[in-house]
GROMACS .gro file of C-alpha atoms in nm:
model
  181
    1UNK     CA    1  -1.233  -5.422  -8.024
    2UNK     CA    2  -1.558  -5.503  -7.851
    3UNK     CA    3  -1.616  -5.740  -7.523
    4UNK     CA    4  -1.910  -5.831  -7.389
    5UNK     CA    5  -2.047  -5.958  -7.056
    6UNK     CA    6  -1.935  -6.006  -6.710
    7UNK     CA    7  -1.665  -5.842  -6.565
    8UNK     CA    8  -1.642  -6.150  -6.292
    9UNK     CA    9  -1.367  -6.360  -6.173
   10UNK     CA   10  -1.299  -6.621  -6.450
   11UNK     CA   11  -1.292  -6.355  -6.694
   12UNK     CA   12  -0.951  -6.239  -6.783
   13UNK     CA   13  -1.019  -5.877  -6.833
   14UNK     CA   14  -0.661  -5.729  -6.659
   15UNK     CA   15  -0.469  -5.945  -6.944
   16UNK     CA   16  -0.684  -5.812  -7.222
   17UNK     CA   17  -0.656  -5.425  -7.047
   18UNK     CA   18  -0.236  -5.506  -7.062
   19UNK     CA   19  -0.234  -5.580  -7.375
   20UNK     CA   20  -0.429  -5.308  -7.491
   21UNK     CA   21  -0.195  -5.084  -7.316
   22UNK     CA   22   0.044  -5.241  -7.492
   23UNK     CA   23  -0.049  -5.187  -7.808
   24UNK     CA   24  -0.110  -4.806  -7.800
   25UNK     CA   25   0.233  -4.757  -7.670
   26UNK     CA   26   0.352  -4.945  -7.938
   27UNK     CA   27   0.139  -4.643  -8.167
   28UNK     CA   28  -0.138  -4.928  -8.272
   29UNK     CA   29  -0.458  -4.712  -8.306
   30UNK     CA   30  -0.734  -4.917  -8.183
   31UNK     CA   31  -0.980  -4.896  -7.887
   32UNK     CA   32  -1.173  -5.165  -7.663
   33UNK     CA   33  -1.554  -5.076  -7.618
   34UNK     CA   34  -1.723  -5.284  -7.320
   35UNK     CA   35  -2.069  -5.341  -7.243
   36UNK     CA   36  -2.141  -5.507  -6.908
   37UNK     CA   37  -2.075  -5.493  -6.540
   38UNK     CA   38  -1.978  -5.722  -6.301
   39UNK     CA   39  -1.655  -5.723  -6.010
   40UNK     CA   40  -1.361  -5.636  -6.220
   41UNK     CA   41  -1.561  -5.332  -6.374
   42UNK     CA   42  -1.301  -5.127  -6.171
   43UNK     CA   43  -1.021  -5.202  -6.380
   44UNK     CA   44  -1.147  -5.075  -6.695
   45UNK     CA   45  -1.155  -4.678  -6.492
   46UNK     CA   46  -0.835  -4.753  -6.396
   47UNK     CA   47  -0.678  -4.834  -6.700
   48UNK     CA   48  -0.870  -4.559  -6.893
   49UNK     CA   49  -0.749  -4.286  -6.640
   50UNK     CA   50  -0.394  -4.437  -6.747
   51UNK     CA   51  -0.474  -4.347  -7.084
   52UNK     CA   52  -0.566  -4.696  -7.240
   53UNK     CA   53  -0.865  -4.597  -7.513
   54UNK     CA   54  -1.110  -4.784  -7.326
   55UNK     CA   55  -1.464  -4.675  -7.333
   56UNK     CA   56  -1.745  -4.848  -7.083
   57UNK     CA   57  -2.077  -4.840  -7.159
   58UNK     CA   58  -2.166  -5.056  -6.837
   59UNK     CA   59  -2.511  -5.269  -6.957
   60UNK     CA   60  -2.667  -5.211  -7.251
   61UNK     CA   61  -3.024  -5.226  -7.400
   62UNK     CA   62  -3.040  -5.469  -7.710
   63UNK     CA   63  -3.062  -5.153  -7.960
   64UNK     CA   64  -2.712  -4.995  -7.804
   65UNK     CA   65  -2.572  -5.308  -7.783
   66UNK     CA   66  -2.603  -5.379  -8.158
   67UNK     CA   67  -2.514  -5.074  -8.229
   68UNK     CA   68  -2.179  -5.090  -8.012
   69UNK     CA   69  -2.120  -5.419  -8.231
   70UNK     CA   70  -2.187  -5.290  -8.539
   71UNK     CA   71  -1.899  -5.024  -8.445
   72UNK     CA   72  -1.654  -5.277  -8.393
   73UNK     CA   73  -1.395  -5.511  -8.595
   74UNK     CA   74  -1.349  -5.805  -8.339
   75UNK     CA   75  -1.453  -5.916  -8.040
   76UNK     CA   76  -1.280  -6.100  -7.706
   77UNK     CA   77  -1.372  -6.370  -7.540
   78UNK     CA   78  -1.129  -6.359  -7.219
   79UNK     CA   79  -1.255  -6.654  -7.052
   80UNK     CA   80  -1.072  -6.932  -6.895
   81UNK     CA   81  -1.139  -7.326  -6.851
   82UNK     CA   82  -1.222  -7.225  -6.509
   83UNK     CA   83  -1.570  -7.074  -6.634
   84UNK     CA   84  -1.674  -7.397  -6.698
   85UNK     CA   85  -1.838  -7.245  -7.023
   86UNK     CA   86  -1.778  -7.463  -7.351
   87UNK     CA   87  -1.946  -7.156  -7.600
   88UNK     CA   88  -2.058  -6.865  -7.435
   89UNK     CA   89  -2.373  -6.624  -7.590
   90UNK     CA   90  -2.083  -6.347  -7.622
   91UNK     CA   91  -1.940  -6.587  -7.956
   92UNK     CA   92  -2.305  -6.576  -8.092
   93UNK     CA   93  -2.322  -6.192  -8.056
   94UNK     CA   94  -1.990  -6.134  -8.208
   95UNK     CA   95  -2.041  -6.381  -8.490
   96UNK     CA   96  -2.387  -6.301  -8.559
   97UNK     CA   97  -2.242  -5.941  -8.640
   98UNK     CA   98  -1.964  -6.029  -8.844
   99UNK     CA   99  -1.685  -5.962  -8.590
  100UNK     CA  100  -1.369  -6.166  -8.576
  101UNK     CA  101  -1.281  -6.335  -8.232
  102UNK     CA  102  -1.008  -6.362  -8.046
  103UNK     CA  103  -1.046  -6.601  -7.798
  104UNK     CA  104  -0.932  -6.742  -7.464
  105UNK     CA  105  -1.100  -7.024  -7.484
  106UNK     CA  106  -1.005  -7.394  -7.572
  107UNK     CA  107  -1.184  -7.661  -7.662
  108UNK     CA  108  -1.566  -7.650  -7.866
  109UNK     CA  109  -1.508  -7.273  -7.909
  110UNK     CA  110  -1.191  -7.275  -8.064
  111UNK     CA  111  -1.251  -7.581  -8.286
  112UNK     CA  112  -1.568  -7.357  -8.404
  113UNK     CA  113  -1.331  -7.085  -8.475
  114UNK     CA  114  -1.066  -7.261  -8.682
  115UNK     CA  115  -1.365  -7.444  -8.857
  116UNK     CA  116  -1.503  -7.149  -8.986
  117UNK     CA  117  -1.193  -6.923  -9.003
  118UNK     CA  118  -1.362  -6.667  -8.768
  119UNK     CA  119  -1.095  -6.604  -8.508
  120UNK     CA  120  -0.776  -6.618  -8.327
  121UNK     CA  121  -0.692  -6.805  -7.992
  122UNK     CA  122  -0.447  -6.650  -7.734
  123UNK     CA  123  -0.310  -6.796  -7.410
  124UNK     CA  124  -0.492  -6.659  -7.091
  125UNK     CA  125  -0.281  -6.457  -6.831
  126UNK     CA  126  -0.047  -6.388  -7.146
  127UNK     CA  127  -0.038  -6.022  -7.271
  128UNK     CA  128   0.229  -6.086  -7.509
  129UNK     CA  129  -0.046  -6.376  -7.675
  130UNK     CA  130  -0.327  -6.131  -7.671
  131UNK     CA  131  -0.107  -5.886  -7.848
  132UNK     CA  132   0.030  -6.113  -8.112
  133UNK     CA  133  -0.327  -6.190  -8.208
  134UNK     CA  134  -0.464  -5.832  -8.228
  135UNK     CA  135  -0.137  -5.713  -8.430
  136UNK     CA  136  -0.189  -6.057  -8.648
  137UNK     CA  137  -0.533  -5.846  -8.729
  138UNK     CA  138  -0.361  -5.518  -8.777
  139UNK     CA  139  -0.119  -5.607  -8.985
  140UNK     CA  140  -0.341  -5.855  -9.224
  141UNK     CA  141  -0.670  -5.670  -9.312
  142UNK     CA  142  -0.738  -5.911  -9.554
  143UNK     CA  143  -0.741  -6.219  -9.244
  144UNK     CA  144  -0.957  -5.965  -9.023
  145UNK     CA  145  -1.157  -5.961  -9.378
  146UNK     CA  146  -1.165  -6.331  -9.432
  147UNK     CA  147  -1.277  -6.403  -9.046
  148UNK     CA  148  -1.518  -6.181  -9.026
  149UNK     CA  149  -1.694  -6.362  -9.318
  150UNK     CA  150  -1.625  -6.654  -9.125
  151UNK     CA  151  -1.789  -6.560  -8.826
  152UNK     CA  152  -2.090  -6.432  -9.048
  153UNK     CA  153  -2.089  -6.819  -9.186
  154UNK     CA  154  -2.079  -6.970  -8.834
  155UNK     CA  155  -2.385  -6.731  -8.717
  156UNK     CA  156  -2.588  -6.829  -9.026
  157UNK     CA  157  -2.498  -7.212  -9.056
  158UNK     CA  158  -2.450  -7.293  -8.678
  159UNK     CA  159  -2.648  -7.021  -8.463
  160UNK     CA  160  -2.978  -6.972  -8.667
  161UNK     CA  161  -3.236  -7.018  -8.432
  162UNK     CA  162  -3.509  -7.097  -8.715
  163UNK     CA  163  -3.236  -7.416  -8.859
  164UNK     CA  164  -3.153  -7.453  -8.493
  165UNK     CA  165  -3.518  -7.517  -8.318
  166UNK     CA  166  -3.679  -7.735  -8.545
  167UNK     CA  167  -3.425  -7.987  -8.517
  168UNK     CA  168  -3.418  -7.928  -8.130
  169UNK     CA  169  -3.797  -8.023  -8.170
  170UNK     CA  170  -3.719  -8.303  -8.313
  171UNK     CA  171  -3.517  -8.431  -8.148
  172UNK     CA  172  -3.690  -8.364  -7.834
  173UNK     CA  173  -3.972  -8.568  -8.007
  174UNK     CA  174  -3.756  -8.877  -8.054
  175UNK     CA  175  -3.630  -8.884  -7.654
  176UNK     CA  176  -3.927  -9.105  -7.526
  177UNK     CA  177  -3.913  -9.387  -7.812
  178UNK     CA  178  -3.495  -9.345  -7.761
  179UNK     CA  179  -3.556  -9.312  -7.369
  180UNK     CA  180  -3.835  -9.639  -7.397
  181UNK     CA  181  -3.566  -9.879  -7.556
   0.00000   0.00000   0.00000
């Protein structure tokens, strides 16, 4: 598994730690790599001195960053409506490298997900949810197969800055004769 960004309040990084602690007591063989910083950045030496396989790269140059996604199977978004954020950059990342998502997220992001078969939702706060959707992933390679090529699909038909910006332009170019009427 793979998260990245802040470590900040809205985030729900102890939930995502749980249920990775979870897991590996339950014998699941998996580990969370995180690249960023931020407030809660104090949890993740806490739960690796417990013994959860969590490695923290802190922030990383572009070249270490792809490589840290390139390394990894799925990525978390552990947000909650309280970050105001309808699809964070971290969804572009992971999708733009072929990772699955699981996701904390409702609303735009989610919808994105299910449309494109690129990712799981779980219930923020929840470890039991985040659990259920990693072992949903563990147990059917062939859906953590199918949503990665989803997210792959939703990076190349939805995130493509050079099918993205021309229409931007566009439609940028239209606002005074829309704006004028």
């Amino acid at each position: 598994l793979c998260y990245v960004g802040n470590l900040g309040p809205s985030y729900d990084i102890g939930t995502m730690l749980e249920g990775i602690r979870m897991l590996t007591a339950r014998g699941c063989r998996l580990s969370l790599s995180v690249a960023g910083g931020g407030p809660k950045r104090a949890l993740l030496s806490e739960a690796k001195r417990s013994g959860t396989p969590v490695h923290d790269h802190g922030y990383l140059g572009e070249k270490a960053l792809r490589e840290c996604l390139d390394r990894s199977d799925v990525g978390v978004v552990p947000m909650s409506a309280s970050s105001w954020v309808a699809v964070p950059n971290k969804v572009i990342d992971y999708a733009s490298s072929g990772l699955a998502v699981i996701n904390g997220l409702k609303g735009e992001t989610q919808d994105l997900l299910d449309r494109y078969a690129a990712g799981l939702p779980y219930t923020v706060g929840s470890a039991s949810s985040f659990v259920s959707a990693v072992q949903q992933y563990d147990v059917d390679r062939n859906l953590l197969a199918r949503h990665r090529r989803g997210a792959r699909r939703l990076a190349e038909e939805r995130f493509d800055a050079a099918k993205i910006y021309p229409r931007m332009a566009d439609w940028l170019a239209q606002l005074p004769r829309r704006c004028s009427s």
